[in-house]
PDB file of C-alpha atoms and ligand atoms in Angstrom:
ATOM      1  CA  MET A   1      -0.139  -0.074  -0.085  1.00 96.00           C
ATOM      2  CA  LEU A   2       1.173   3.377  -0.780  1.00 98.00           C
ATOM      3  CA  LEU A   3       0.235   5.334   2.261  1.00 98.00           C
ATOM      4  CA  GLU A   4       0.521   2.832   5.170  1.00 98.00           C
ATOM      5  CA  ASP A   5      -0.064   4.103   8.475  1.00 96.00           C
ATOM      6  CA  ARG A   6       0.216   7.738   7.310  1.00 98.00           C
ATOM      7  CA  ASN A   7      -2.216  10.335   8.820  1.00 98.00           C
ATOM      8  CA  ALA A   8      -3.978  12.286   6.293  1.00 99.00           C
ATOM      9  CA  VAL A   9      -6.035  15.511   6.831  1.00 99.00           C
ATOM     10  CA  ILE A  10      -8.769  16.130   4.364  1.00 99.00           C
ATOM     11  CA  TYR A  11     -10.297  19.689   4.344  1.00 99.00           C
ATOM     12  CA  GLY A  12     -13.416  19.715   2.686  1.00 98.00           C
ATOM     13  CA  GLY A  13     -13.414  16.044   3.255  1.00 98.00           C
ATOM     14  CA  ALA A  14     -17.007  15.460   2.292  1.00 98.00           C
ATOM     15  CA  GLY A  15     -16.940  17.091  -1.209  1.00 98.00           C
ATOM     16  CA  ALA A  16     -16.670  15.426  -4.429  1.00 98.00           C
ATOM     17  CA  ILE A  17     -12.873  15.518  -4.547  1.00 98.00           C
ATOM     18  CA  GLY A  18     -12.343  15.512  -1.047  1.00 98.00           C
ATOM     19  CA  ALA A  19     -14.407  12.525  -0.377  1.00 98.00           C
ATOM     20  CA  SER A  20     -12.642  10.361  -3.339  1.00 98.00           C
ATOM     21  CA  VAL A  21      -9.308  11.294  -2.433  1.00 98.00           C
ATOM     22  CA  ALA A  22      -9.912  10.355   1.367  1.00 98.00           C
ATOM     23  CA  ARG A  23     -11.320   6.763   0.197  1.00 98.00           C
ATOM     24  CA  ALA A  24      -8.291   6.423  -2.146  1.00 98.00           C
ATOM     25  CA  PHE A  25      -5.905   7.568   0.708  1.00 98.00           C
ATOM     26  CA  ALA A  26      -7.628   5.070   2.969  1.00 98.00           C
ATOM     27  CA  ARG A  27      -7.523   2.038   0.443  1.00 98.00           C
ATOM     28  CA  GLU A  28      -3.782   2.773   0.437  1.00 98.00           C
ATOM     29  CA  GLY A  29      -3.531   2.460   4.372  1.00 98.00           C
ATOM     30  CA  ALA A  30      -3.949   6.028   5.558  1.00 98.00           C
ATOM     31  CA  ASN A  31      -5.678   7.119   8.525  1.00 98.00           C
ATOM     32  CA  THR A  32      -8.037   9.983   7.242  1.00 98.00           C
ATOM     33  CA  PHE A  33      -9.185  13.037   9.391  1.00 99.00           C
ATOM     34  CA  LEU A  34     -12.227  14.271   7.357  1.00 99.00           C
ATOM     35  CA  ALA A  35     -12.871  18.032   8.124  1.00 99.00           C
ATOM     36  CA  GLY A  36     -15.503  20.312   6.960  1.00 98.00           C
ATOM     37  CA  ARG A  37     -18.587  22.411   8.207  1.00 98.00           C
ATOM     38  CA  THR A  38     -21.169  19.660   8.105  1.00 98.00           C
ATOM     39  CA  PRO A  39     -20.576  16.563  10.442  1.00 98.00           C
ATOM     40  CA  ALA A  40     -23.692  14.708   8.691  1.00 98.00           C
ATOM     41  CA  THR A  41     -22.112  14.547   5.500  1.00 98.00           C
ATOM     42  CA  LEU A  42     -18.322  14.211   6.819  1.00 98.00           C
ATOM     43  CA  GLU A  43     -19.823  11.051   8.750  1.00 98.00           C
ATOM     44  CA  ARG A  44     -21.448   9.515   5.579  1.00 98.00           C
ATOM     45  CA  VAL A  45     -17.966   9.721   3.603  1.00 98.00           C
ATOM     46  CA  ALA A  46     -16.197   8.162   7.087  1.00 98.00           C
ATOM     47  CA  GLU A  47     -18.978   5.288   7.278  1.00 98.00           C
ATOM     48  CA  GLU A  48     -18.057   4.474   3.603  1.00 98.00           C
ATOM     49  CA  ILE A  49     -14.251   4.431   4.309  1.00 98.00           C
ATOM     50  CA  ARG A  50     -15.073   2.218   7.630  1.00 98.00           C
ATOM     51  CA  ALA A  51     -17.493  -0.051   5.507  1.00 98.00           C
ATOM     52  CA  GLU A  52     -14.276  -0.803   3.231  1.00 97.00           C
ATOM     53  CA  GLY A  53     -11.723  -1.722   6.163  1.00 98.00           C
ATOM     54  CA  GLY A  54     -10.258   1.636   6.461  1.00 98.00           C
ATOM     55  CA  VAL A  55      -9.791   4.058   9.219  1.00 98.00           C
ATOM     56  CA  ALA A  56     -11.781   7.750   9.299  1.00 98.00           C
ATOM     57  CA  GLU A  57     -12.376  10.172  11.974  1.00 98.00           C
ATOM     58  CA  VAL A  58     -14.608  13.478  11.213  1.00 98.00           C
ATOM     59  CA  ALA A  59     -14.382  16.927  12.617  1.00 98.00           C
ATOM     60  CA  GLU A  60     -16.527  20.120  12.539  1.00 98.00           C
ATOM     61  CA  VAL A  61     -14.094  22.649  11.479  1.00 98.00           C
ATOM     62  CA  ASP A  62     -14.593  25.990   9.317  1.00 98.00           C
ATOM     63  CA  ALA A  63     -11.605  25.890   7.041  1.00 98.00           C
ATOM     64  CA  LEU A  64     -11.648  29.807   6.946  1.00 98.00           C
ATOM     65  CA  ASP A  65     -11.060  30.214  10.723  1.00 98.00           C
ATOM     66  CA  GLU A  66      -7.615  30.127  11.661  1.00 98.00           C
ATOM     67  CA  THR A  67      -8.020  29.061  15.135  1.00 98.00           C
ATOM     68  CA  ALA A  68     -10.409  26.435  14.903  1.00 98.00           C
ATOM     69  CA  VAL A  69      -8.175  24.765  11.880  1.00 99.00           C
ATOM     70  CA  GLY A  70      -5.189  25.311  14.219  1.00 98.00           C
ATOM     71  CA  ASN A  71      -6.799  23.425  17.019  1.00 98.00           C
ATOM     72  CA  HIS A  72      -8.068  20.804  15.228  1.00 98.00           C
ATOM     73  CA  ALA A  73      -4.608  20.203  13.626  1.00 98.00           C
ATOM     74  CA  ASP A  74      -3.019  20.127  17.223  1.00 98.00           C
ATOM     75  CA  SER A  75      -5.559  17.778  18.138  1.00 98.00           C
ATOM     76  CA  VAL A  76      -4.996  15.448  15.206  1.00 98.00           C
ATOM     77  CA  ALA A  77      -1.453  15.603  15.856  1.00 98.00           C
ATOM     78  CA  ALA A  78      -1.619  14.915  19.602  1.00 98.00           C
ATOM     79  CA  ASP A  79      -4.049  12.090  19.211  1.00 98.00           C
ATOM     80  CA  ALA A  80      -2.318  10.285  16.136  1.00 98.00           C
ATOM     81  CA  GLY A  81       1.163  11.271  16.790  1.00 98.00           C
ATOM     82  CA  ARG A  82       2.002  13.326  13.526  1.00 98.00           C
ATOM     83  CA  ILE A  83       0.480  14.780  10.450  1.00 98.00           C
ATOM     84  CA  ASP A  84       1.910  13.068   7.271  1.00 98.00           C
ATOM     85  CA  ILE A  85      -0.437  14.492   4.575  1.00 99.00           C
ATOM     86  CA  ALA A  86      -3.090  17.454   4.274  1.00 99.00           C
ATOM     87  CA  LEU A  87      -5.044  18.243   1.245  1.00 99.00           C
ATOM     88  CA  ASN A  88      -7.265  21.246   1.020  1.00 99.00           C
ATOM     89  CA  ALA A  89     -10.355  20.210  -0.955  1.00 98.00           C
ATOM     90  CA  VAL A  90     -12.558  23.070   0.290  1.00 98.00           C
ATOM     91  CA  GLY A  91     -14.726  24.174  -2.537  1.00 98.00           C
ATOM     92  CA  ILE A  92     -16.177  27.977  -2.449  1.00 97.00           C
ATOM     93  CA  SER A  93     -19.353  28.816  -4.248  1.00 92.00           C
ATOM     94  CA  HIS A  94     -18.817  31.707  -6.433  1.00 94.00           C
ATOM     95  CA  VAL A  95     -19.878  33.495  -9.866  1.00 93.00           C
ATOM     96  CA  GLN A  96     -18.830  32.354 -13.298  1.00 93.00           C
ATOM     97  CA  GLY A  97     -20.085  33.871 -16.333  1.00 92.00           C
ATOM     98  CA  THR A  98     -20.633  37.400 -15.610  1.00 93.00           C
ATOM     99  CA  PRO A  99     -18.816  39.908 -17.958  1.00 94.00           C
ATOM    100  CA  LEU A 100     -16.550  42.307 -16.017  1.00 97.00           C
ATOM    101  CA  THR A 101     -18.817  45.272 -16.490  1.00 97.00           C
ATOM    102  CA  GLU A 102     -21.864  43.738 -14.496  1.00 97.00           C
ATOM    103  CA  LEU A 103     -19.379  41.820 -12.120  1.00 97.00           C
ATOM    104  CA  SER A 104     -19.527  43.304  -8.743  1.00 98.00           C
ATOM    105  CA  LEU A 105     -16.474  43.741  -6.699  1.00 98.00           C
ATOM    106  CA  HIS A 106     -17.773  41.316  -4.117  1.00 98.00           C
ATOM    107  CA  ASP A 107     -18.314  38.628  -6.689  1.00 97.00           C
ATOM    108  CA  TYR A 108     -14.905  39.108  -7.928  1.00 98.00           C
ATOM    109  CA  GLU A 109     -13.083  39.025  -4.937  1.00 98.00           C
ATOM    110  CA  HIS A 110     -14.879  36.589  -2.842  1.00 98.00           C
ATOM    111  CA  PRO A 111     -13.418  33.489  -4.309  1.00 98.00           C
ATOM    112  CA  VAL A 112      -9.956  35.273  -4.361  1.00 98.00           C
ATOM    113  CA  ARG A 113     -10.181  35.997  -0.596  1.00 98.00           C
ATOM    114  CA  ALA A 114     -11.748  32.454   0.397  1.00 98.00           C
ATOM    115  CA  TYR A 115      -9.272  30.436  -1.444  1.00 98.00           C
ATOM    116  CA  THR A 116      -6.293  32.146  -0.558  1.00 98.00           C
ATOM    117  CA  ARG A 117      -7.211  32.441   3.161  1.00 98.00           C
ATOM    118  CA  THR A 118      -8.392  28.878   3.537  1.00 99.00           C
ATOM    119  CA  ASN A 119      -5.104  27.420   1.741  1.00 99.00           C
ATOM    120  CA  PHE A 120      -2.975  29.645   3.873  1.00 99.00           C
ATOM    121  CA  VAL A 121      -4.677  28.709   7.161  1.00 98.00           C
ATOM    122  CA  THR A 122      -4.581  24.949   6.504  1.00 99.00           C
ATOM    123  CA  ALA A 123      -1.036  24.922   5.040  1.00 99.00           C
ATOM    124  CA  LYS A 124       0.125  26.876   8.212  1.00 98.00           C
ATOM    125  CA  ALA A 125      -1.893  24.615  11.057  1.00 98.00           C
ATOM    126  CA  VAL A 126      -0.314  21.677   9.432  1.00 98.00           C
ATOM    127  CA  ALA A 127       2.886  22.786   8.530  1.00 98.00           C
ATOM    128  CA  ARG A 128       3.717  23.637  12.334  1.00 98.00           C
ATOM    129  CA  HIS A 129       3.499  20.023  12.735  1.00 98.00           C
ATOM    130  CA  MET A 130       5.366  18.820   9.808  1.00 98.00           C
ATOM    131  CA  VAL A 131       8.276  21.120  10.300  1.00 98.00           C
ATOM    132  CA  GLU A 132       8.967  19.519  13.941  1.00 97.00           C
ATOM    133  CA  GLN A 133       8.475  16.191  12.191  1.00 97.00           C
ATOM    134  CA  ARG A 134      10.861  17.219   9.073  1.00 98.00           C
ATOM    135  CA  SER A 135       8.488  15.516   6.997  1.00 98.00           C
ATOM    136  CA  GLY A 136       4.969  15.997   5.279  1.00 98.00           C
ATOM    137  CA  VAL A 137       3.168  16.410   2.044  1.00 99.00           C
ATOM    138  CA  ILE A 138       0.711  19.416   1.177  1.00 99.00           C
ATOM    139  CA  LEU A 139      -1.790  19.105  -1.482  1.00 99.00           C
ATOM    140  CA  THR A 140      -3.637  21.863  -2.981  1.00 99.00           C
ATOM    141  CA  LEU A 141      -6.296  22.199  -5.771  1.00 98.00           C
ATOM    142  CA  SER A 142      -6.432  24.631  -8.660  1.00 98.00           C
ATOM    143  CA  THR A 143      -8.610  25.161 -11.890  1.00 98.00           C
ATOM    144  CA  PRO A 144      -7.215  25.358 -15.451  1.00 97.00           C
ATOM    145  CA  GLY A 145      -8.549  29.067 -14.986  1.00 97.00           C
ATOM    146  CA  ALA A 146      -5.251  29.832 -13.693  1.00 98.00           C
ATOM    147  CA  ARG A 147      -3.837  29.845 -17.074  1.00 97.00           C
ATOM    148  CA  LEU A 148      -7.015  30.791 -19.261  1.00 96.00           C
ATOM    149  CA  ALA A 149      -7.934  33.916 -21.129  1.00 96.00           C
ATOM    150  CA  ARG A 150     -11.600  33.405 -21.597  1.00 91.00           C
ATOM    151  CA  PRO A 151     -14.548  35.810 -20.687  1.00 93.00           C
ATOM    152  CA  GLY A 152     -16.567  35.254 -17.441  1.00 93.00           C
ATOM    153  CA  ILE A 153     -13.908  33.711 -15.021  1.00 95.00           C
ATOM    154  CA  LEU A 154     -12.173  36.631 -13.616  1.00 97.00           C
ATOM    155  CA  GLY A 155     -12.635  35.680  -9.798  1.00 97.00           C
ATOM    156  CA  ASN A 156     -11.985  31.762 -10.700  1.00 97.00           C
ATOM    157  CA  ALA A 157      -8.865  32.587 -12.738  1.00 98.00           C
ATOM    158  CA  ALA A 158      -7.238  35.144 -10.090  1.00 98.00           C
ATOM    159  CA  ALA A 159      -8.096  32.609  -7.153  1.00 98.00           C
ATOM    160  CA  SER A 160      -6.666  29.537  -9.166  1.00 98.00           C
ATOM    161  CA  ALA A 161      -3.606  31.533 -10.337  1.00 98.00           C
ATOM    162  CA  ALA A 162      -3.103  32.633  -6.475  1.00 98.00           C
ATOM    163  CA  ILE A 163      -3.443  29.167  -5.373  1.00 98.00           C
ATOM    164  CA  GLU A 164      -0.695  27.934  -7.797  1.00 98.00           C
ATOM    165  CA  GLY A 165       1.600  30.920  -6.797  1.00 98.00           C
ATOM    166  CA  PHE A 166       1.135  30.220  -3.177  1.00 99.00           C
ATOM    167  CA  SER A 167       1.637  26.347  -3.584  1.00 99.00           C
ATOM    168  CA  ARG A 168       4.941  26.827  -5.562  1.00 98.00           C
ATOM    169  CA  ALA A 169       6.261  29.467  -2.986  1.00 98.00           C
ATOM    170  CA  LEU A 170       4.809  27.118  -0.259  1.00 98.00           C
ATOM    171  CA  ALA A 171       7.089  24.554  -1.519  1.00 99.00           C
ATOM    172  CA  GLY A 172      10.338  27.048  -1.584  1.00 98.00           C
ATOM    173  CA  GLU A 173       9.562  27.860   2.115  1.00 98.00           C
ATOM    174  CA  LEU A 174       8.830  24.184   3.260  1.00 98.00           C
ATOM    175  CA  GLY A 175      11.409  22.301   0.992  1.00 98.00           C
ATOM    176  CA  PRO A 176      14.146  22.691   3.481  1.00 98.00           C
ATOM    177  CA  SER A 177      12.230  21.121   6.129  1.00 98.00           C
ATOM    178  CA  GLY A 178      11.457  17.959   3.962  1.00 98.00           C
ATOM    179  CA  ILE A 179       8.029  18.934   3.383  1.00 98.00           C
ATOM    180  CA  ARG A 180       6.509  18.384  -0.383  1.00 99.00           C
ATOM    181  CA  VAL A 181       3.884  20.863  -1.982  1.00 99.00           C
ATOM    182  CA  ILE A 182       2.103  19.826  -4.943  1.00 99.00           C
ATOM    183  CA  CYS A 183      -1.118  21.392  -6.589  1.00 99.00           C
ATOM    184  CA  LEU A 184      -3.698  19.112  -8.320  1.00 98.00           C
ATOM    185  CA  ARG A 185      -5.088  21.128 -11.433  1.00 98.00           C
ATOM    186  CA  PRO A 186      -8.040  18.971 -12.808  1.00 98.00           C
ATOM    187  CA  ASP A 187     -10.426  20.490 -15.399  1.00 97.00           C
ATOM    188  CA  ALA A 188     -13.866  19.868 -14.593  1.00 96.00           C
ATOM    189  CA  ILE A 189     -14.984  16.532 -13.364  1.00 97.00           C
ATOM    190  CA  PRO A 190     -18.734  15.639 -14.985  1.00 95.00           C
ATOM    191  CA  GLU A 191     -19.569  13.149 -12.047  1.00 94.00           C
ATOM    192  CA  ALA A 192     -18.690  15.633  -9.576  1.00 94.00           C
ATOM    193  CA  VAL A 193     -21.182  18.427 -10.907  1.00 90.00           C
ATOM    194  CA  ALA A 194     -24.192  16.562  -9.073  1.00 83.00           C
ATOM    195  CA  GLY A 195     -23.163  17.247  -5.592  1.00 83.00           C
ATOM    196  CA  SER A 196     -20.568  19.968  -5.881  1.00 89.00           C
ATOM    197  CA  HIS A 197     -20.383  23.554  -5.943  1.00 91.00           C
ATOM    198  CA  THR A 198     -19.489  23.430  -9.577  1.00 90.00           C
ATOM    199  CA  ARG A 199     -23.445  22.903 -10.284  1.00 89.00           C
ATOM    200  CA  GLU A 200     -24.268  26.440  -9.254  1.00 86.00           C
ATOM    201  CA  LEU A 201     -21.078  27.658 -11.157  1.00 85.00           C
ATOM    202  CA  PHE A 202     -21.682  25.941 -14.379  1.00 88.00           C
ATOM    203  CA  SER A 203     -25.729  26.036 -14.616  1.00 86.00           C
ATOM    204  CA  GLY A 204     -25.974  29.836 -15.553  1.00 81.00           C
ATOM    205  CA  ILE A 205     -23.163  29.509 -18.171  1.00 86.00           C
ATOM    206  CA  ALA A 206     -24.970  26.324 -19.665  1.00 89.00           C
ATOM    207  CA  GLU A 207     -28.327  28.011 -19.744  1.00 86.00           C
ATOM    208  CA  SER A 208     -27.196  31.005 -21.458  1.00 82.00           C
ATOM    209  CA  ALA A 209     -25.516  28.560 -23.953  1.00 86.00           C
ATOM    210  CA  GLY A 210     -28.921  27.214 -24.538  1.00 91.00           C
ATOM    211  CA  THR A 211     -28.046  23.908 -23.225  1.00 93.00           C
ATOM    212  CA  THR A 212     -27.903  21.589 -20.072  1.00 93.00           C
ATOM    213  CA  ILE A 213     -24.729  21.169 -17.738  1.00 93.00           C
ATOM    214  CA  GLU A 214     -24.102  17.716 -19.066  1.00 92.00           C
ATOM    215  CA  GLY A 215     -24.474  18.939 -22.723  1.00 93.00           C
ATOM    216  CA  TRP A 216     -22.287  21.838 -21.974  1.00 93.00           C
ATOM    217  CA  LEU A 217     -19.780  19.811 -20.428  1.00 95.00           C
ATOM    218  CA  ALA A 218     -19.624  17.161 -22.986  1.00 95.00           C
ATOM    219  CA  GLU A 219     -19.098  19.523 -25.874  1.00 95.00           C
ATOM    220  CA  ARG A 220     -16.358  21.520 -23.933  1.00 94.00           C
ATOM    221  CA  ALA A 221     -14.475  18.100 -23.562  1.00 97.00           C
ATOM    222  CA  ARG A 222     -15.033  16.915 -27.058  1.00 97.00           C
ATOM    223  CA  THR A 223     -13.755  20.358 -28.754  1.00 97.00           C
ATOM    224  CA  GLY A 224     -11.328  21.712 -25.774  1.00 96.00           C
ATOM    225  CA  THR A 225      -9.319  18.528 -24.568  1.00 98.00           C
ATOM    226  CA  LEU A 226      -6.662  16.485 -26.065  1.00 98.00           C
ATOM    227  CA  LEU A 227      -8.207  13.396 -24.921  1.00 98.00           C
ATOM    228  CA  GLY A 228     -11.844  14.440 -26.024  1.00 98.00           C
ATOM    229  CA  ARG A 229     -13.004  13.798 -22.293  1.00 98.00           C
ATOM    230  CA  PHE A 230     -12.851  15.185 -18.817  1.00 98.00           C
ATOM    231  CA  PRO A 231     -10.777  13.824 -15.874  1.00 98.00           C
ATOM    232  CA  THR A 232     -12.809  11.266 -13.712  1.00 98.00           C
ATOM    233  CA  LEU A 233     -12.995  11.597  -9.872  1.00 98.00           C
ATOM    234  CA  ALA A 234     -10.969   8.137  -9.664  1.00 98.00           C
ATOM    235  CA  GLU A 235      -8.196   9.551 -11.886  1.00 98.00           C
ATOM    236  CA  VAL A 236      -7.920  12.666  -9.669  1.00 98.00           C
ATOM    237  CA  ALA A 237      -8.241  10.639  -6.114  1.00 98.00           C
ATOM    238  CA  ASP A 238      -5.403   7.916  -7.429  1.00 98.00           C
ATOM    239  CA  TYR A 239      -2.980  10.663  -8.708  1.00 98.00           C
ATOM    240  CA  ALA A 240      -3.398  12.295  -5.165  1.00 99.00           C
ATOM    241  CA  ALA A 241      -2.395   9.108  -3.427  1.00 98.00           C
ATOM    242  CA  PHE A 242       0.670   8.719  -5.578  1.00 98.00           C
ATOM    243  CA  ALA A 243       1.569  12.347  -4.946  1.00 98.00           C
ATOM    244  CA  ALA A 244       1.357  11.926  -1.579  1.00 98.00           C
ATOM    245  CA  SER A 245       3.143   8.735  -1.453  1.00 98.00           C
ATOM    246  CA  ASP A 246       6.976   8.274  -1.387  1.00 98.00           C
ATOM    247  CA  GLY A 247       7.079   7.254  -4.786  1.00 98.00           C
ATOM    248  CA  ALA A 248       6.716  10.944  -5.679  1.00 98.00           C
ATOM    249  CA  GLY A 249       9.464  11.949  -3.227  1.00 98.00           C
ATOM    250  CA  ALA A 250      11.442  13.887  -5.689  1.00 98.00           C
ATOM    251  CA  MET A 251       8.243  16.078  -6.811  1.00 98.00           C
ATOM    252  CA  THR A 252       7.688  19.469  -5.168  1.00 98.00           C
ATOM    253  CA  GLY A 253       6.733  22.666  -6.321  1.00 98.00           C
ATOM    254  CA  ALA A 254       4.793  21.183  -9.172  1.00 98.00           C
ATOM    255  CA  ILE A 255       1.309  21.987 -10.666  1.00 98.00           C
ATOM    256  CA  ALA A 256       0.076  18.528 -11.447  1.00 98.00           C
ATOM    257  CA  ASN A 257      -1.816  18.993 -15.062  1.00 98.00           C
ATOM    258  CA  LEU A 258      -4.928  16.815 -14.599  1.00 98.00           C
ATOM    259  CA  SER A 259      -6.696  18.621 -17.293  1.00 98.00           C
ATOM    260  CA  SER A 260      -6.919  15.589 -20.047  1.00 98.00           C
ATOM    261  CA  GLY A 261      -5.172  18.153 -22.043  1.00 98.00           C
ATOM    262  CA  SER A 262      -7.495  20.975 -22.057  1.00 97.00           C
ATOM    263  CA  LEU A 263      -3.952  22.936 -21.024  1.00 97.00           C
ATOM    264  CA  VAL A 264      -0.713  21.672 -21.973  1.00 96.00           C
ATOM    265  CA  ASP A 265       2.462  22.694 -20.152  1.00 91.00           C
TER     266      ASP A 265
HETATM  267  N1  NAP B 301     -15.304  19.597  -8.962  1.00 65.52           N
HETATM  268  C1  NAP B 301     -14.547  19.873 -10.192  1.00 65.52           C
HETATM  269  O1  NAP B 301     -14.744  19.432 -11.401  1.00 65.52           O
HETATM  270  C2  NAP B 301     -13.394  20.510  -9.694  1.00 65.52           C
HETATM  271  C3  NAP B 301     -12.336  20.659 -10.781  1.00 65.52           C
HETATM  272  C4  NAP B 301     -11.092  21.119 -10.864  1.00 65.52           C
HETATM  273  C5  NAP B 301     -10.723  21.996  -9.318  1.00 65.52           C
HETATM  274  N2  NAP B 301     -11.706  21.749  -8.528  1.00 65.52           N
HETATM  275  C6  NAP B 301     -11.183  22.167  -7.119  1.00 65.52           C
HETATM  276  O2  NAP B 301     -11.271  21.295  -6.191  1.00 65.52           O
HETATM  277  C7  NAP B 301     -11.712  21.939  -4.694  1.00 65.52           C
HETATM  278  C8  NAP B 301     -12.992  21.259  -4.628  1.00 65.52           C
HETATM  279  O3  NAP B 301     -13.946  20.858  -5.319  1.00 65.52           O
HETATM  280  P1  NAP B 301     -15.360  20.080  -5.250  1.00 65.52           P
HETATM  281  O4  NAP B 301     -15.922  20.193  -6.428  1.00 65.52           O
HETATM  282  O5  NAP B 301     -14.838  18.647  -4.761  1.00 65.52           O
HETATM  283  O6  NAP B 301     -15.910  20.874  -3.967  1.00 65.52           O
HETATM  284  P2  NAP B 301     -17.364  20.279  -3.246  1.00 65.52           P
HETATM  285  O7  NAP B 301     -18.126  18.927  -3.635  1.00 65.52           O
HETATM  286  O8  NAP B 301     -18.496  21.452  -3.678  1.00 65.52           O
HETATM  287  O9  NAP B 301     -17.149  20.116  -1.942  1.00 65.52           O
HETATM  288  C9  NAP B 301     -16.400  21.186  -1.287  1.00 65.52           C
HETATM  289  C10 NAP B 301     -16.406  20.830   0.262  1.00 65.52           C
HETATM  290  O10 NAP B 301     -15.951  21.879   0.903  1.00 65.52           O
HETATM  291  C11 NAP B 301     -16.594  22.133   2.359  1.00 65.52           C
HETATM  292  N3  NAP B 301     -16.513  23.458   2.707  1.00 65.52           N
HETATM  293  C12 NAP B 301     -16.992  24.415   2.050  1.00 65.52           C
HETATM  294  N4  NAP B 301     -16.549  25.742   2.688  1.00 65.52           N
HETATM  295  C13 NAP B 301     -15.981  25.100   3.681  1.00 65.52           C
HETATM  296  C14 NAP B 301     -15.419  25.761   4.954  1.00 65.52           C
HETATM  297  N5  NAP B 301     -15.475  27.098   5.043  1.00 65.52           N
HETATM  298  N6  NAP B 301     -14.689  25.119   5.885  1.00 65.52           N
HETATM  299  C15 NAP B 301     -14.606  23.674   5.844  1.00 65.52           C
HETATM  300  N7  NAP B 301     -15.443  23.220   4.665  1.00 65.52           N
HETATM  301  C16 NAP B 301     -15.545  23.861   3.973  1.00 65.52           C
HETATM  302  C17 NAP B 301     -17.959  21.483   1.640  1.00 65.52           C
HETATM  303  O11 NAP B 301     -18.702  21.310   3.085  1.00 65.52           O
HETATM  304  P3  NAP B 301     -19.343  21.991   3.941  1.00 65.52           P
HETATM  305  O12 NAP B 301     -20.008  23.090   3.259  1.00 65.52           O
HETATM  306  O13 NAP B 301     -20.223  21.070   4.854  1.00 65.52           O
HETATM  307  O14 NAP B 301     -18.487  22.619   4.699  1.00 65.52           O
HETATM  308  C18 NAP B 301     -17.737  20.626   1.046  1.00 65.52           C
HETATM  309  O15 NAP B 301     -17.680  19.380   1.449  1.00 65.52           O
HETATM  310  C19 NAP B 301     -12.120  23.213  -5.168  1.00 65.52           C
HETATM  311  O16 NAP B 301     -11.040  23.887  -4.990  1.00 65.52           O
HETATM  312  C20 NAP B 301     -12.251  23.374  -6.788  1.00 65.52           C
HETATM  313  O17 NAP B 301     -12.144  24.462  -7.211  1.00 65.52           O
HETATM  314  C21 NAP B 301     -12.918  20.997  -8.663  1.00 65.52           C
END
């Protein structure tokens, strides 16, 4: 197993990506600590993990609240002994599809502030323990918006570029302490849309294009990716497990392009 006995904290652990990655981590032998704002949805994921023989604990934590995140990380480290892996899979609802002249400052700024804040707060909380251990892996998530020039994505683009810049600089900051940082950049994951904040994001865009979200995504995948399809949750989760493992031990400061070729490096 890739992650035997590693302790992994997943912020946004009940979300589409967070839950899939938590299941993959647990299958690879990690003890998972799921954090989010809604105990019932976290517990549902934890039950699935336990039913498959894995280890999962849940905690109600607002990943924008520095004190709450710090206290949670301290209690995981105290109870479990160490924190080996952290993933920030928090999803922030925001506006896409609105042109600049109609976009409010609040709608532009909201994803930038929230994503940069939660990634800072969670990385700092776990890094305090990882620095002491002199090892650890921090995984972040961005979107292809970080590199796209397209109308209607200003807030998303600035937030995603900020997460990628933060992840790169964090790798420089923590590398000397033996801590790796990798940012995962999947494109839209069609099967995630139903239960994720992306439904709200994409519904207006699909509607103004006169189609359904499913139809809009299928067309974007067909015409806009090298593989003619978007990534699956399993592909993103399996990649995250590898990135967190010793097999990826030489990899840090990297943006993992999981876009199915909607962007090429
Ligand atoms: N889905 C995609 O297709 C896709 C593609 C590329 C990148 N991404 C990125 O991947 C990340 C996760 O996306 P997702 O689609 O998996 O999200 P999601 O399904 O909407 O889940 C997000 C999770 O974050 C939790 N959350 C939200 N605010 C929180 C807070 N303040 N504190 C703690 N937890 C909070 C939510 O639970 P509670 O509300 O109960 O707290 C939810 O479980 C995002 O950064 C997104 O941009 C997603």
